[in-house]
Tab-separated table of C-alpha atoms in Angstrom:
chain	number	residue	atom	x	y	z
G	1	UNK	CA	23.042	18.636	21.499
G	2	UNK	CA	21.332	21.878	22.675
G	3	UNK	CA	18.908	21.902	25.755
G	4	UNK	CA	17.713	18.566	24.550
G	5	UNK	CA	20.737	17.353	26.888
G	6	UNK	CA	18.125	18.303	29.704
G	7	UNK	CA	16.304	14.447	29.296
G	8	UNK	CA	18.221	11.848	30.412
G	9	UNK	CA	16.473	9.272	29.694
G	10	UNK	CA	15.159	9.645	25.551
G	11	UNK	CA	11.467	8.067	24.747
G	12	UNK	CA	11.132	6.905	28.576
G	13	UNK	CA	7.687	8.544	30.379
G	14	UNK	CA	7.828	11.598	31.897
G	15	UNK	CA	10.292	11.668	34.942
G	16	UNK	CA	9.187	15.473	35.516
G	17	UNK	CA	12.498	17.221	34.311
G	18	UNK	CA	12.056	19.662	31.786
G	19	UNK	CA	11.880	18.299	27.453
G	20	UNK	CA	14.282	19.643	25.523
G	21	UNK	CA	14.021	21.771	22.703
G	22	UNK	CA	16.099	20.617	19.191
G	23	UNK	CA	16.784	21.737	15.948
G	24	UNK	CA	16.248	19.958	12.474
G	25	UNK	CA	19.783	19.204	12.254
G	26	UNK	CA	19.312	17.281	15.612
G	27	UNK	CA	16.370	15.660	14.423
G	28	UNK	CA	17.809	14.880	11.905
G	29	UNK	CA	20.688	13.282	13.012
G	30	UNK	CA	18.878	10.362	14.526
G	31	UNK	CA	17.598	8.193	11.512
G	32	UNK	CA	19.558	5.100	11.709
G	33	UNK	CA	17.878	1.947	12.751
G	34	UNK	CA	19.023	1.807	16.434
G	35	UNK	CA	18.800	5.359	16.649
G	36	UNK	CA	15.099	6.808	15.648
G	37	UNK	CA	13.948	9.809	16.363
G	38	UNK	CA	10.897	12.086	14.476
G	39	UNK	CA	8.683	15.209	14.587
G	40	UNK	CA	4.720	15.293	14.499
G	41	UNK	CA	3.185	18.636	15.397
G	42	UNK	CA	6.696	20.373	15.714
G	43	UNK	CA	6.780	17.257	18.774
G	44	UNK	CA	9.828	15.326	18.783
G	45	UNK	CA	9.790	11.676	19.616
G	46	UNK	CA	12.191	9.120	19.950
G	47	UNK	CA	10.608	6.050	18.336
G	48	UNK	CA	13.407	4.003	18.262
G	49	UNK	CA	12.111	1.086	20.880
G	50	UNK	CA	8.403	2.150	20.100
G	51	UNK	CA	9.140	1.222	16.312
G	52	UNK	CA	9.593	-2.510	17.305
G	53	UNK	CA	6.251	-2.702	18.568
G	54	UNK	CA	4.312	0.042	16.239
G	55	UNK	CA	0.867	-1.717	14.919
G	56	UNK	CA	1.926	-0.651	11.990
G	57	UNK	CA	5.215	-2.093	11.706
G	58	UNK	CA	8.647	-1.213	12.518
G	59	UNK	CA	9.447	-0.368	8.326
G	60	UNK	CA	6.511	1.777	8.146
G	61	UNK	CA	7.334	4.206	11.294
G	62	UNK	CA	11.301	3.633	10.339
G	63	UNK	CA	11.022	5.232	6.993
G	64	UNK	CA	10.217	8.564	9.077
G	65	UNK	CA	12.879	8.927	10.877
G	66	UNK	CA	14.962	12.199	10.923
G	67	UNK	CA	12.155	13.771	9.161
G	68	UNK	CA	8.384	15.691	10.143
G	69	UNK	CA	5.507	12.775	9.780
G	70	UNK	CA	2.778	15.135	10.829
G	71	UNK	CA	0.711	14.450	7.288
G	72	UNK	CA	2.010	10.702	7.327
G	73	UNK	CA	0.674	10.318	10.942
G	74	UNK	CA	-2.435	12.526	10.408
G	75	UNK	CA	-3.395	10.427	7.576
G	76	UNK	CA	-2.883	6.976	8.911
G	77	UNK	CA	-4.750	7.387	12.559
G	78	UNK	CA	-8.278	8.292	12.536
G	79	UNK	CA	-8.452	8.615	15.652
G	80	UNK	CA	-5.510	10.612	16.938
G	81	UNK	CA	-6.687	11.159	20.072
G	82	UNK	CA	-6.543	7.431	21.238
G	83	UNK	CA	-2.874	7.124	19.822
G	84	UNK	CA	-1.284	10.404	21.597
G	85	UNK	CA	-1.730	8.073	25.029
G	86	UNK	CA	1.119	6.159	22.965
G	87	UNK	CA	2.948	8.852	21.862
G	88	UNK	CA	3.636	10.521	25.386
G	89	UNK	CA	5.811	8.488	26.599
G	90	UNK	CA	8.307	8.776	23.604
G	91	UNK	CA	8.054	12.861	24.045
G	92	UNK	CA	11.791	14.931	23.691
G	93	UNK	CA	10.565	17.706	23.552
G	94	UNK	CA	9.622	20.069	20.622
G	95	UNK	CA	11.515	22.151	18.100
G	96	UNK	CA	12.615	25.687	18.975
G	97	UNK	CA	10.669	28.506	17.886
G	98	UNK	CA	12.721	29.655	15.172
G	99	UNK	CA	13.003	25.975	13.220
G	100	UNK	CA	10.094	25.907	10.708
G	101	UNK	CA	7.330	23.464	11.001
G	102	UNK	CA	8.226	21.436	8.237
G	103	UNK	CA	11.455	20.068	7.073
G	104	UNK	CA	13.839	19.408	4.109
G	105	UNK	CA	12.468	22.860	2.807
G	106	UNK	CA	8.927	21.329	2.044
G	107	UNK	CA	6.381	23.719	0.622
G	108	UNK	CA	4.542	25.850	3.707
G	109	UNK	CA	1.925	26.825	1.636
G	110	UNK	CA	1.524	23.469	0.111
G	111	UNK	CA	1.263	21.798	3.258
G	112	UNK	CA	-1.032	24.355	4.974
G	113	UNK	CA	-3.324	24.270	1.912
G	114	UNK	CA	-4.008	20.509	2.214
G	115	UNK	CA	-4.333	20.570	6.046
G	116	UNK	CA	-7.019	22.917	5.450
G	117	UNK	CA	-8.617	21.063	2.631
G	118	UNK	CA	-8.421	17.762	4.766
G	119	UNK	CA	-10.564	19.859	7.588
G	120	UNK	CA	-12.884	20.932	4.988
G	121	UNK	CA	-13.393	17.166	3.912
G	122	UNK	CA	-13.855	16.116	7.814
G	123	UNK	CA	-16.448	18.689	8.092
G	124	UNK	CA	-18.098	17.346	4.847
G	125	UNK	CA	-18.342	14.052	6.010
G	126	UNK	CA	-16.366	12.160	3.981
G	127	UNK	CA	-14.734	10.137	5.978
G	128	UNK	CA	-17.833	8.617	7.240
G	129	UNK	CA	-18.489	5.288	5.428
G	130	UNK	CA	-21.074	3.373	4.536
G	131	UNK	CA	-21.245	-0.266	6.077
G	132	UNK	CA	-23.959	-1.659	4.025
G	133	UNK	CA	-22.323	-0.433	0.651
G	134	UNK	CA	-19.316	-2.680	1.797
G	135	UNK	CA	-21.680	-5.304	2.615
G	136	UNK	CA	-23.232	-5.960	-0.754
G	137	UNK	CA	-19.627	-5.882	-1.690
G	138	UNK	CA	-19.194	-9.173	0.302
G	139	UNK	CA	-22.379	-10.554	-0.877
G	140	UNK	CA	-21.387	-10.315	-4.709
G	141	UNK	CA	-18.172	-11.815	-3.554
G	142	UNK	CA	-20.174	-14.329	-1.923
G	143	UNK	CA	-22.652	-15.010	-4.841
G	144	UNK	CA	-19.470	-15.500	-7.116
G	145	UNK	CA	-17.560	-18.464	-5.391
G	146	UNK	CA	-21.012	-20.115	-4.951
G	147	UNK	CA	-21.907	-20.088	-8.679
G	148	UNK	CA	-18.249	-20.994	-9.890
G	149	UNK	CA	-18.679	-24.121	-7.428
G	150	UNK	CA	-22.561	-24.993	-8.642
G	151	UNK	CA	-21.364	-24.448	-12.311
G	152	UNK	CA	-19.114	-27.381	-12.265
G	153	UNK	CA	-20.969	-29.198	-9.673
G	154	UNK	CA	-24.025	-29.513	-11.887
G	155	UNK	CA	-22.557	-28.893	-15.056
G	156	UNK	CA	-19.516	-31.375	-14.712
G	157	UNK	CA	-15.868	-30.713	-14.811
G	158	UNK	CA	-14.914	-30.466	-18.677
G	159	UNK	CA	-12.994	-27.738	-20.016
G	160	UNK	CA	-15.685	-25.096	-20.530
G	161	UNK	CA	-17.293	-25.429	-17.167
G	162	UNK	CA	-13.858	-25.566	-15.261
G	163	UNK	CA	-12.736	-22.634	-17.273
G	164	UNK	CA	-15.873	-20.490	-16.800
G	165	UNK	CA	-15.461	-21.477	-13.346
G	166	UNK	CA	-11.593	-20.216	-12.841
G	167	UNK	CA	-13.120	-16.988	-14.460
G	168	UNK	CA	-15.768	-16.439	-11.883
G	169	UNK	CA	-13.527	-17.691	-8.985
G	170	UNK	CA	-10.816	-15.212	-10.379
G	171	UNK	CA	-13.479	-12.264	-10.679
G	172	UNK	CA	-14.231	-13.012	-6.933
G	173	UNK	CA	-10.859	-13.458	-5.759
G	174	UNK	CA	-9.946	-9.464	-7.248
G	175	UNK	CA	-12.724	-8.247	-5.555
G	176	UNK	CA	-12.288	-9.947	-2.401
G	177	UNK	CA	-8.747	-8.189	-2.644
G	178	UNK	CA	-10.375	-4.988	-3.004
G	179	UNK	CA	-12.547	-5.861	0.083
G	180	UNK	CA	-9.730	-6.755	2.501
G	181	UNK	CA	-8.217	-3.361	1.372
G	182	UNK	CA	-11.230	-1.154	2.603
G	183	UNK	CA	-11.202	-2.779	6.051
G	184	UNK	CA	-7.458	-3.058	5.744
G	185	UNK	CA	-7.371	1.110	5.519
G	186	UNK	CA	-10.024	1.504	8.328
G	187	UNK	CA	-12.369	3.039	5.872
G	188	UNK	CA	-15.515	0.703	6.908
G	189	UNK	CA	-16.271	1.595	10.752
G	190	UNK	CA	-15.777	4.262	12.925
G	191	UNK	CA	-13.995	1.666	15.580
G	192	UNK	CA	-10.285	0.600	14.290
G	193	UNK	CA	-11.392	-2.851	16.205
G	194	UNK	CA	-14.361	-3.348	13.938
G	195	UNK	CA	-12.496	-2.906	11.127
G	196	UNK	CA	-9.763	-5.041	12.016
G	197	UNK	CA	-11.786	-8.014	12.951
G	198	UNK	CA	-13.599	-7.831	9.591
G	199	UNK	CA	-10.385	-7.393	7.391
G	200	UNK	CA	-8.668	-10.856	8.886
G	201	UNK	CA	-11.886	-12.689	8.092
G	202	UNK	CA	-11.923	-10.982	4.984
G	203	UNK	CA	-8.398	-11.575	3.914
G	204	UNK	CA	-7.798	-14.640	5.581
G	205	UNK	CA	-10.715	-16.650	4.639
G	206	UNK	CA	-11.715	-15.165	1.611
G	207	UNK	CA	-7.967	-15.214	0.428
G	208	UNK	CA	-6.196	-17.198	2.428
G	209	UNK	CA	-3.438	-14.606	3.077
G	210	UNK	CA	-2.131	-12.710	6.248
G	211	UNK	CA	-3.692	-9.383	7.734
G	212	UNK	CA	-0.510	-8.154	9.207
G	213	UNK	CA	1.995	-8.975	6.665
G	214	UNK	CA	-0.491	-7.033	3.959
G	215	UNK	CA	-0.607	-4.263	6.797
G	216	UNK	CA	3.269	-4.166	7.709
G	217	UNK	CA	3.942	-3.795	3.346
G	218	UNK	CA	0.504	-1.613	2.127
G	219	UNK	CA	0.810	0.876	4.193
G	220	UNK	CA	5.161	1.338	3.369
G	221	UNK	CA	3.705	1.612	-0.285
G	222	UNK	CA	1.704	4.227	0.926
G	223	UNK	CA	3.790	6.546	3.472
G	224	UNK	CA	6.989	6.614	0.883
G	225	UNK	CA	5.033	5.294	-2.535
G	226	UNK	CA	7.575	4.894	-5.776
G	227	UNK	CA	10.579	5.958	-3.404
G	228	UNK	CA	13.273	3.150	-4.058
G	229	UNK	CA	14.361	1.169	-1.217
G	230	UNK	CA	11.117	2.292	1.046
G	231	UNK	CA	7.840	1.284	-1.329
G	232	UNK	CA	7.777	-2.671	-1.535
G	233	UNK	CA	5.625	-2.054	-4.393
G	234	UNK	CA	9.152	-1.615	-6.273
G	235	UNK	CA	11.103	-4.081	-4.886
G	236	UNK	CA	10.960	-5.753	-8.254
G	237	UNK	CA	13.618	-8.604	-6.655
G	238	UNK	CA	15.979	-6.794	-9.853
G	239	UNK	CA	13.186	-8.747	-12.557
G	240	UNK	CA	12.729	-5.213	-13.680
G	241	UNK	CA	14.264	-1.767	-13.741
G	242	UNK	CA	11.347	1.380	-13.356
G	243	UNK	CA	11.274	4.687	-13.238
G	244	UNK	CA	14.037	6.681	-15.077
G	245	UNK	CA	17.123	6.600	-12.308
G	246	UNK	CA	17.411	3.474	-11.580
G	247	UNK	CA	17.893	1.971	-14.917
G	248	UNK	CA	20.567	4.022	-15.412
G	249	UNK	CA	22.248	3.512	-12.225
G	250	UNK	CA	21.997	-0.237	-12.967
G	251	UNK	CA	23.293	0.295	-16.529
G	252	UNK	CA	26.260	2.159	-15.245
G	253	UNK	CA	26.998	0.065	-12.341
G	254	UNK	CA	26.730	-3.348	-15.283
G	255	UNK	CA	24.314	-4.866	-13.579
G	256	UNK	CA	21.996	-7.060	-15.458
G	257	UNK	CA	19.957	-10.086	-13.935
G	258	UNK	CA	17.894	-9.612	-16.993
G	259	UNK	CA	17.650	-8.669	-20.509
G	260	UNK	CA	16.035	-5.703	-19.238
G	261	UNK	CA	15.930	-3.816	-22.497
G	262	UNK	CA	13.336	-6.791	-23.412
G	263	UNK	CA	11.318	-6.272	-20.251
G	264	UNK	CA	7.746	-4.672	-21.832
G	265	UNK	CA	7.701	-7.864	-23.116
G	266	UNK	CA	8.444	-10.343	-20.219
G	267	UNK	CA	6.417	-8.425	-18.093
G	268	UNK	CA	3.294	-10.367	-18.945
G	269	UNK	CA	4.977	-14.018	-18.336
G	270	UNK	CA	6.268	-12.974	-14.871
G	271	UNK	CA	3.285	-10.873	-13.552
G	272	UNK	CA	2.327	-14.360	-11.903
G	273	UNK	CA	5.961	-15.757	-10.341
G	274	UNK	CA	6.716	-11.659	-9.761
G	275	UNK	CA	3.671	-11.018	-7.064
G	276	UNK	CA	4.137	-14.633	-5.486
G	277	UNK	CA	8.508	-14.147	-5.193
G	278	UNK	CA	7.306	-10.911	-3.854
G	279	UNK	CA	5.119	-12.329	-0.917
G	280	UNK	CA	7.110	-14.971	0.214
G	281	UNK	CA	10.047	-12.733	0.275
G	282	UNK	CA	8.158	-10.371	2.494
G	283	UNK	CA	6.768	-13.155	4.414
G	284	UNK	CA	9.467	-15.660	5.644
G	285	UNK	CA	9.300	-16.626	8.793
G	286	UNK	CA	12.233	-14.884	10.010
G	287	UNK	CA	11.000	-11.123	9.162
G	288	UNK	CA	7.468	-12.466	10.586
G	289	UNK	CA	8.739	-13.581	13.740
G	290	UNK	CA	10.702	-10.575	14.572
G	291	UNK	CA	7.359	-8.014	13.141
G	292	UNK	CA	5.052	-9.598	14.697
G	293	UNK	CA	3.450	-11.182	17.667
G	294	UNK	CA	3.836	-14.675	18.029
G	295	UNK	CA	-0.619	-14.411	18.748
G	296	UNK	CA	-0.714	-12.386	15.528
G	297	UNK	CA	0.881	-15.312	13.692
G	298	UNK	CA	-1.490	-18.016	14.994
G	299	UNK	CA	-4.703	-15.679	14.444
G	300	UNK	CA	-3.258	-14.706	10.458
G	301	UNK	CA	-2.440	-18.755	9.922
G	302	UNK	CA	-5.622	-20.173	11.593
G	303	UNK	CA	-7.615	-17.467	9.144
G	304	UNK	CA	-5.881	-18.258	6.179
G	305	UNK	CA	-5.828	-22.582	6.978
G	306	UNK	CA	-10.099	-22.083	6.646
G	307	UNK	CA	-9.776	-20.732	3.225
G	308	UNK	CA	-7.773	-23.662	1.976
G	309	UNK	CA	-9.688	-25.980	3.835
G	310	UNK	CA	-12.885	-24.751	2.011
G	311	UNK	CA	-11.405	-24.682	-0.689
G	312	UNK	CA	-9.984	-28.432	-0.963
G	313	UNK	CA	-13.353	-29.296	0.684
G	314	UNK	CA	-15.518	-28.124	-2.124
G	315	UNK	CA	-13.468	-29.023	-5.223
G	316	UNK	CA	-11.218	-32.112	-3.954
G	317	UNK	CA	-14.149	-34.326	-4.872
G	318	UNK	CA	-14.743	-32.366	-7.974
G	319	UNK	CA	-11.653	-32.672	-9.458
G	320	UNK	CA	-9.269	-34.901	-6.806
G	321	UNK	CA	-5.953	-33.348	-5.244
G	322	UNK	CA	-4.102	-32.512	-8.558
G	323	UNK	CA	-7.126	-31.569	-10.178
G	324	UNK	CA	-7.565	-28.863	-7.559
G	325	UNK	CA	-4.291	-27.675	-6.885
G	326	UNK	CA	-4.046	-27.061	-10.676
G	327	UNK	CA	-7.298	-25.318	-10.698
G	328	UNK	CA	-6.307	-23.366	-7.585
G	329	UNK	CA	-3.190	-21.991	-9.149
G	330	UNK	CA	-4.583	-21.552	-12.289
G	331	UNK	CA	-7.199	-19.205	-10.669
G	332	UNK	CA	-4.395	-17.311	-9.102
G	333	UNK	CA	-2.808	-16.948	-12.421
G	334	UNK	CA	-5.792	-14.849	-13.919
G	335	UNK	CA	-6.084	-12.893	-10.700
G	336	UNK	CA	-2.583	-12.127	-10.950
G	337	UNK	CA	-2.967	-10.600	-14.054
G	338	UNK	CA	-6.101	-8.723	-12.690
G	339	UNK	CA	-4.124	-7.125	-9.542
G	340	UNK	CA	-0.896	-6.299	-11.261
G	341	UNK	CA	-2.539	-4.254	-14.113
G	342	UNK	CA	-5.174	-2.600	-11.644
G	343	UNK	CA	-2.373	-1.275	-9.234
G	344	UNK	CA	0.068	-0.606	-11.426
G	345	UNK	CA	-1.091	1.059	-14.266
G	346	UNK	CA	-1.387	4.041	-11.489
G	347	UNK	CA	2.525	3.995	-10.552
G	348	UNK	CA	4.242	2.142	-12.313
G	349	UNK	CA	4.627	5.466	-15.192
G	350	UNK	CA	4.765	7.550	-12.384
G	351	UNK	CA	7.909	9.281	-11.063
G	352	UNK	CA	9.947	6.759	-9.279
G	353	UNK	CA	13.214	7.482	-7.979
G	354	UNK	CA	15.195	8.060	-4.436
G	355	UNK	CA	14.211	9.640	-1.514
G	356	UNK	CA	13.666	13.426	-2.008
G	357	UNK	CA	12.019	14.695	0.931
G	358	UNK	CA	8.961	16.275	-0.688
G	359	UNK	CA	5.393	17.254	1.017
G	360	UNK	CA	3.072	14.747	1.309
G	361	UNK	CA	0.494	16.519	-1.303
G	362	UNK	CA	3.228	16.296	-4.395
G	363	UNK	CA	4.648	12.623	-3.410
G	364	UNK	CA	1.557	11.493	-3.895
G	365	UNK	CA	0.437	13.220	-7.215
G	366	UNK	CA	4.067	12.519	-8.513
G	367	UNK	CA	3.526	8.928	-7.704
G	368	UNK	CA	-0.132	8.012	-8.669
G	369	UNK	CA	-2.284	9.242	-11.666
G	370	UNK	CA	-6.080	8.256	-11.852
G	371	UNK	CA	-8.553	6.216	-14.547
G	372	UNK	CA	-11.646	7.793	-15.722
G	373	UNK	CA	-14.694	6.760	-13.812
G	374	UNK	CA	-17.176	5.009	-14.568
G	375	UNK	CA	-19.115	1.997	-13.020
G	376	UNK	CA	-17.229	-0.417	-14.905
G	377	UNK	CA	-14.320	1.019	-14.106
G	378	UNK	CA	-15.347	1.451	-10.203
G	379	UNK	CA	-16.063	-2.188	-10.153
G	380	UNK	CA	-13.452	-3.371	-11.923
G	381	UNK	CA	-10.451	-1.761	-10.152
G	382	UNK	CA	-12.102	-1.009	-6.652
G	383	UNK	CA	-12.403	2.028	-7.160
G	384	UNK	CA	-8.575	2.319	-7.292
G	385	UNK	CA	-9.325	4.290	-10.026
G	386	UNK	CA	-9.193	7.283	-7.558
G	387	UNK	CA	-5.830	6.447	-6.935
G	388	UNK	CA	-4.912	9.756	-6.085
G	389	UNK	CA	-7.574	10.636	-3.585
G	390	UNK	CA	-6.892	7.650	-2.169
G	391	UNK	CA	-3.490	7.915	-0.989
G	392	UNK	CA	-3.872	11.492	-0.198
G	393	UNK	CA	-7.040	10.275	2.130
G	394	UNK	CA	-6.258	6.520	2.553
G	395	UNK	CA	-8.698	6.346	5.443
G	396	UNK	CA	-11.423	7.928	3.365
G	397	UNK	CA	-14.221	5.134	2.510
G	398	UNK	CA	-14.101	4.508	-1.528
G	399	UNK	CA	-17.947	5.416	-2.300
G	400	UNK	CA	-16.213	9.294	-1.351
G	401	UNK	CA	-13.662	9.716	-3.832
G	402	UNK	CA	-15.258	11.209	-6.727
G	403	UNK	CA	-17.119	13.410	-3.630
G	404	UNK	CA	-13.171	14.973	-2.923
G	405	UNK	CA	-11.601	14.214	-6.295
G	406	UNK	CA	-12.983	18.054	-7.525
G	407	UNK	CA	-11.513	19.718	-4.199
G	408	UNK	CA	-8.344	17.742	-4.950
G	409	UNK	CA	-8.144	18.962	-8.179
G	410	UNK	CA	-8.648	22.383	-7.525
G	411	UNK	CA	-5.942	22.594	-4.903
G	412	UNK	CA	-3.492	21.184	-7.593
G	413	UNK	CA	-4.269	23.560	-10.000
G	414	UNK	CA	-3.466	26.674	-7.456
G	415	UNK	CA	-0.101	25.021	-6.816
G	416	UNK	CA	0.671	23.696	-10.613
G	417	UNK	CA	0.905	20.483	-9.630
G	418	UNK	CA	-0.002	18.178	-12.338
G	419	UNK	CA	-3.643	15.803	-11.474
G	420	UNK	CA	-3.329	13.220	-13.905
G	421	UNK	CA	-6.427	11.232	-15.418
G	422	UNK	CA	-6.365	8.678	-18.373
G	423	UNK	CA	-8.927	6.497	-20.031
G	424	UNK	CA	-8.622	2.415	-18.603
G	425	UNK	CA	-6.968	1.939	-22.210
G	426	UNK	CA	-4.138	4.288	-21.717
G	427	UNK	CA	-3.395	3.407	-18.308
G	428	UNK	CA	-2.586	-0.186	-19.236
G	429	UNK	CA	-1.084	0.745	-22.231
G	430	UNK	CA	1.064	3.519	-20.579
G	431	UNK	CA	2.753	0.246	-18.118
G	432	UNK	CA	4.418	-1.376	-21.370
G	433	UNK	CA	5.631	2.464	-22.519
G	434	UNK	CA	7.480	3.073	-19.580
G	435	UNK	CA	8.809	-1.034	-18.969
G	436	UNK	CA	10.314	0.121	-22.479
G	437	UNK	CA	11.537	3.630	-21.840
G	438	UNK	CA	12.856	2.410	-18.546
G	439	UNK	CA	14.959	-0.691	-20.400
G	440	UNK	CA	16.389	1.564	-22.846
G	441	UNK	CA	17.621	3.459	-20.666
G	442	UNK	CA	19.423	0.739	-18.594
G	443	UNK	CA	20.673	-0.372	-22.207
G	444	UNK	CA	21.887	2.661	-23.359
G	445	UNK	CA	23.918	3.231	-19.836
G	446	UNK	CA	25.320	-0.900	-19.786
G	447	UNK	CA	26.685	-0.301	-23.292
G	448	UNK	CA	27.992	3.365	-23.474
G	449	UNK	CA	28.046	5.000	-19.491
């Protein structure tokens, strides 16, 4: 294996022998779950142990491995400084001077054009946020769970009120979501802590849902987005078939849990049972237990038990047990709805397909497309609208993105890389177009391939 024989210990701290120097094939070698290793500044690192314990998540880190995660790793840490103390005990050594910095034959120029354009941005600011913006955020989130409880408190629990009330508990609950994601991304304060703190009170008691299970799946959507087998965001549990390989590959392989040549139209009945199957599959205790921290678990279920017992507190005598549940489901239903159309009318008629190694500049614009802005649309998606800028920058605080969207769209124009915007209207409508295109596909291939 080269000089890189020369450590004999891998990923250990320094002993004081020399670090090797590799090649990509080397590297490249070591991507197998017991046997991790990956490059970040032309640094190579054996993450293999480290992995287990990454904040982040073991998945997230995994999906890297055998390959360069200098833009990956540059735009997940704000502060890279404070994580190279981690890194330096997991140093090889570094690749030899005649292995190029980037891997899989990425695009130089690409990459080197959005490193600059990411400096440019840092020197502009932009990834400074604005705490009090964020604040009023959690006020009107605030202001909305009052007034759905005072409605039917004062106004009695009959079908109108309840159902205006489910509205304006639904409204809150989809912006709380886009709340938790800001702190979630570290886009709020300069100190990760800060941020972190705020995001399980967010989450958990304005949601009643984990921090670190959103953490250890968001942030796999957003280091390998629409890439099968990597971005949870897909893992459709085989309800549907997106994106234009897979449905073949089903088709010819005769699988078919589902009529799936029918599944523009089912997609509205399972948008509910889809993101729930989803969660708990992603959050049984077993995966949980070997992710995370036993601490973590206690903090994440003590956060989440206030929300419920709020919630029960305030509307049990309103409506009695049943009553409640029902409402509380029924809420979840129309938020549902809400979440699934926001996120997904941004990837789901996007490119989605296998592994292909690309730069982190075209996976992103090949996997996300942006909605026009406009305050309505701001509000109403979270300003996930900006899709694009925000997975390019997912640290960058949302009140930026139509500051870097022109920057972004310049750069894509010098490399011809499509920057795709659509009205709110097409966006949605685009999600049944490709559900369809996708199940004929899988038809066509189960009855002819």
């Amino acid at each position: 294996m080269g000089r890189g024989s020369q450590q004999t210990v891998p990923g250990e701290p320094d002993s004081g022998k020399a670090k090797g120097v590799y090649t990509w094939e080397e590297v490249q070698s070591h991507n197998s779950r017991n046997d991790q290793w990956l490059v970040i500044d032309r640094k190579v690192y054996n993450i293999t142990q480290w992995a287990k314990r990454h904040p982040g998540g073991f998945r997230v880190i995994g999906h890297y491995a055998g390959e360069d995660a200098t833009e990956a790793f540059t735009a997940f840490h704000p502060d890279s400084k404070f994580v190279q103390k981690f890194l330096k005990p997991l140093l090889l050594g570094e690749l030899a001077a005649t292995e190029p910095s980037q891997d899989q034959d990425k695009n130089a120029a690409i990459v080197q054009d959005f490193k600059t354009l990411r400096a440019q941005v840092e020197k502009q600011g932009l990834f400074q946020g604005q705490p009090l913006f964020f604040f009023l955020h959690l006020g009107h989130i605030v202001l909305l769970e009052a007034l759905g409880w005072m409605l039917v408190s004062m106004c009695g629990t009959g079908w109108i009120p309840t159902l205006l009330c489910s509205v304006i508990l639904a409204t809150a609950q989809a912006q709380a979501g886009w709340l938790q994601h800001d702190f979630g991304h570290l886009s709020v304060f300069k100190k990760s802590t800060w941020n972190h703190a705020v995001h399980k009170f967010v989450i958990g008691h304005l949601k009643g849902a984990s921090a670190n299970w959103w953490n250890h799946r968001h942030f796999q959507h957003h280091a390998k987005p629409n890439i099968f087998t990597k971005d949870p965001d897909i893992n459709t549990l085989d309800t549907f078939v997106l994106g234009q390989t897979i449905p073949v590959e089903y088709g010819i392989k005769k699988i078919k849990h589902m009529p799936y040549n029918h599944q523009h139209q089912y997609f509205f009945l399972c948008m509910f049972l889809q993101s729930h199957l989803t969660r708990i599959k992603n959050y049984d205790s077993f995966t949980l237990y070997k992710s995370y921290e036993c601490s973590c678990l206690v903090k994440d279920l003590a956060w989440a038990m206030t929300y419920y017992l709020r919630y029960f507190y305030y509307y049990a005598p309103l409506y009695g047990v049943f009553g409640s549940v029902a409402l509380f489901f029924f809420v979840r239903f129309l938020e549902s709805h809400w979440f699934v159309w926001v996120t997904q009318m941004n990837h789901i008629p996007m490119d989605i397909d296998h592994e292909k190694h690309k730069d982190w500049l075209t996976i992103q614009l090949q996997s996300t497309c942006n909605i026009e802005q406009s305050f309505f649309n701001d509000w109403f998606s979270g300003h996930l609208n900006f899709q694009i800028e925000h997975h390019l920058f997912p640290t960058m605080p949302r009140h930026n993105y139509h500051l870097v969207a022109p920057q972004v769209r310049a750069l894509c124009e010098k490399h011809g890389i499509p920057y795709q915007e659509k009205t709110l209207w097409r966006g949605l409508a685009d999600i049944v177009t490709s559900l369809k295109t996708s199940g004929d596909l899988w038809l066509d291939a189960y009855l002819h391939k």
